[in-house]
Short mmCIF file of C-alpha atoms in Angstrom, two decimals:
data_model
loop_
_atom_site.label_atom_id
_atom_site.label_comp_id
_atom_site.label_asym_id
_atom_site.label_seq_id
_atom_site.Cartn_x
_atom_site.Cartn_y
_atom_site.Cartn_z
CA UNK A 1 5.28 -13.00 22.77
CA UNK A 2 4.49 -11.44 19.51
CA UNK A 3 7.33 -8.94 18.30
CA UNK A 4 6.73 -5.48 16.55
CA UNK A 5 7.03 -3.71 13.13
CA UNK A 6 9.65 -2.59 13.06
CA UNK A 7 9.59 1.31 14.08
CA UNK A 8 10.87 2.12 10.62
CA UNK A 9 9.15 0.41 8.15
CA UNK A 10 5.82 1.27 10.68
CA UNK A 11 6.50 4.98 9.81
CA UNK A 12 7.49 4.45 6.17
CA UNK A 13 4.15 2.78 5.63
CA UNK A 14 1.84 4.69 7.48
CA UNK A 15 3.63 7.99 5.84
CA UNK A 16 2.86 6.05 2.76
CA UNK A 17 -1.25 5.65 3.38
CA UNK A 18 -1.33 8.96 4.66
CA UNK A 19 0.04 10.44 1.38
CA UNK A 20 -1.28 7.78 -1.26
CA UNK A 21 -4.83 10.19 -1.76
CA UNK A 22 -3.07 13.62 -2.02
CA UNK A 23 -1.02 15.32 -4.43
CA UNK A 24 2.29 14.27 -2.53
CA UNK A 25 2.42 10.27 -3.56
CA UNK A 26 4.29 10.92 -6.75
CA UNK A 27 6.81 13.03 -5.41
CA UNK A 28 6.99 10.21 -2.40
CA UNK A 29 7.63 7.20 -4.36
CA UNK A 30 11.21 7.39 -4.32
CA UNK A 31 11.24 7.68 -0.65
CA UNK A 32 9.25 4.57 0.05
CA UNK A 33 9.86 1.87 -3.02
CA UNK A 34 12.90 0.44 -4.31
CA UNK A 35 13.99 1.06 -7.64
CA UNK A 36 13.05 -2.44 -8.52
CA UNK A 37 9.94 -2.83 -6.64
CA UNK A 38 7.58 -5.38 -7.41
CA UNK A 39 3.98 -4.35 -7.26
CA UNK A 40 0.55 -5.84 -7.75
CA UNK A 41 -1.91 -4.20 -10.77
CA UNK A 42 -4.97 -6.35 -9.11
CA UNK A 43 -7.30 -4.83 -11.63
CA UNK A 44 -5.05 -6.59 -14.75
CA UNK A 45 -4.02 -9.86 -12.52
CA UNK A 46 -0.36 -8.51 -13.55
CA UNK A 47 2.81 -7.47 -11.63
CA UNK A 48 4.32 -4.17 -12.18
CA UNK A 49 7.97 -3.34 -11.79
CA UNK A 50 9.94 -0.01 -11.08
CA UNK A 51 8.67 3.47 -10.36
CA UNK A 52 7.76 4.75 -12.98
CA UNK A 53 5.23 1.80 -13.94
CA UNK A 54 3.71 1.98 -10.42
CA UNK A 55 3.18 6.30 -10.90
CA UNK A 56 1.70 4.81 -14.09
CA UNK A 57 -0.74 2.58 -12.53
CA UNK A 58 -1.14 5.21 -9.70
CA UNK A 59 -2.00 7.87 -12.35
CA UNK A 60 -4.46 5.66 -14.02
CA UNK A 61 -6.54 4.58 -10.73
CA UNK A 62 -7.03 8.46 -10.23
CA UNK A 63 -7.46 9.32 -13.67
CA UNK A 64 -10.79 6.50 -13.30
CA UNK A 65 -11.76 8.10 -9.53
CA UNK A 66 -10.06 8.80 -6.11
CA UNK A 67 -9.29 5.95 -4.80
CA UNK A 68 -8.50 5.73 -0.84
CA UNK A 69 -7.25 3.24 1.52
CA UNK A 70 -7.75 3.38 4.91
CA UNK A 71 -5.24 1.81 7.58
CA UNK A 72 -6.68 -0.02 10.20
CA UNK A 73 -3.52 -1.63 11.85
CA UNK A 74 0.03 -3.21 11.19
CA UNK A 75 1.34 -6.27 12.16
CA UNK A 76 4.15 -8.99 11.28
CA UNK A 77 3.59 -11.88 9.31
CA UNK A 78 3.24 -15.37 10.52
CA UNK A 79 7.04 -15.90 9.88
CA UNK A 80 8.01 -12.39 10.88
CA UNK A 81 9.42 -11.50 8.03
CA UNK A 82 7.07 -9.33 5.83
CA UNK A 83 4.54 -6.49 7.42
CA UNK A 84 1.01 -6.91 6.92
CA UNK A 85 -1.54 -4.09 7.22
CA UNK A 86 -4.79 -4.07 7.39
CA UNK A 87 -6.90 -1.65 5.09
CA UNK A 88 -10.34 -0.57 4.43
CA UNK A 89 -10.67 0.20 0.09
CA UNK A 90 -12.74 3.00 -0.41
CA UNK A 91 -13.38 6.24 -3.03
CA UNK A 92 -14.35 9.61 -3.12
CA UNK A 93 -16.73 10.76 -6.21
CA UNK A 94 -18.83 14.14 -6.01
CA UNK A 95 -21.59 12.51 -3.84
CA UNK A 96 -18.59 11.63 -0.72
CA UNK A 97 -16.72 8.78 0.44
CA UNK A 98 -17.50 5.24 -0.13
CA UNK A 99 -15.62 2.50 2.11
CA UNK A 100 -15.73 -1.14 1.47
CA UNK A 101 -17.50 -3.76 3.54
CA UNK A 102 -14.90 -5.68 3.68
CA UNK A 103 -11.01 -5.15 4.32
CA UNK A 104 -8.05 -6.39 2.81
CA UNK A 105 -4.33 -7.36 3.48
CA UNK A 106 -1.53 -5.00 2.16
CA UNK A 107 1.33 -7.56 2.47
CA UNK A 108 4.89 -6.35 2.32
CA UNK A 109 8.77 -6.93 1.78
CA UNK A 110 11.32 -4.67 2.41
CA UNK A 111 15.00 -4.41 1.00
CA UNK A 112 18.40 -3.76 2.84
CA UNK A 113 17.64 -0.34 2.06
CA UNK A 114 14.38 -0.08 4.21
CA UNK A 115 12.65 0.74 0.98
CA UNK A 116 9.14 -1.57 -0.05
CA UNK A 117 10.00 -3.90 -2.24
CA UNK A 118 7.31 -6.07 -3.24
CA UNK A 119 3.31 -5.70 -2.22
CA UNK A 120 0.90 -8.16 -2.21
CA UNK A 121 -2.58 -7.96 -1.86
CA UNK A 122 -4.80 -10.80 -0.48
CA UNK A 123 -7.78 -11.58 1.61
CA UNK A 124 -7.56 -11.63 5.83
#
């Protein structure tokens, strides 16, 4: 029998994708990473580290266009140890939203404090 997210980290993350396109997701960050969190700059093939290099990267992305990221469903890993949602890319420019073809897996890792600490992104 498969088991769950975990209610908490469910709501932490889909808090987090509700937030990530609105003015809030600054202001949120502390409230959802670790400190230390490791996190993927896919554009740059390099890993970022810390708050204030992911509000960086964050501030960047929007600075280039509105990115979005729809979720399309949470589940646990194969081992059951890291959560893995399921997202639709997509951006908003002045002529609407565009959504990818194709979706992608968030993949993360939580600390003792029930705060993300590391994100991957990879193919389903």
């Amino acid at each position: 029998m498969p088991v769950e997210v975990p209610a908490a980290q469910e709501a932490l993350l889909r808090r987090m994708y509700e937030i990530f396109s609105t003015a809030e997701r600054d202001a949120f960050i502390p409230h959802c990473l670790a400190p230390d969190v490791n996190w993927p700059n896919v554009a740059d093939g390099v890993r970022l580290h810390g708050h204030e290099a992911v509000r960086a990267y964050w501030a960047a992305q929007f600075a280039a266009a509105h990115p979005l990221v729809r979720l399309e469903g949470l589940r646990l890993d194969e081992e059951g140890r890291r959560v893995v949602a399921l997202v639709r890319p997509g951006l908003r420019d002045a002529t609407g939203e565009h959504w990818a073809e194709e979706s992608v897996e968030h993949v993360y890792a939580f600390g003792a404090d029930g705060l993300v600490s590391r994100m991957d992104v990879r193919r389903p």
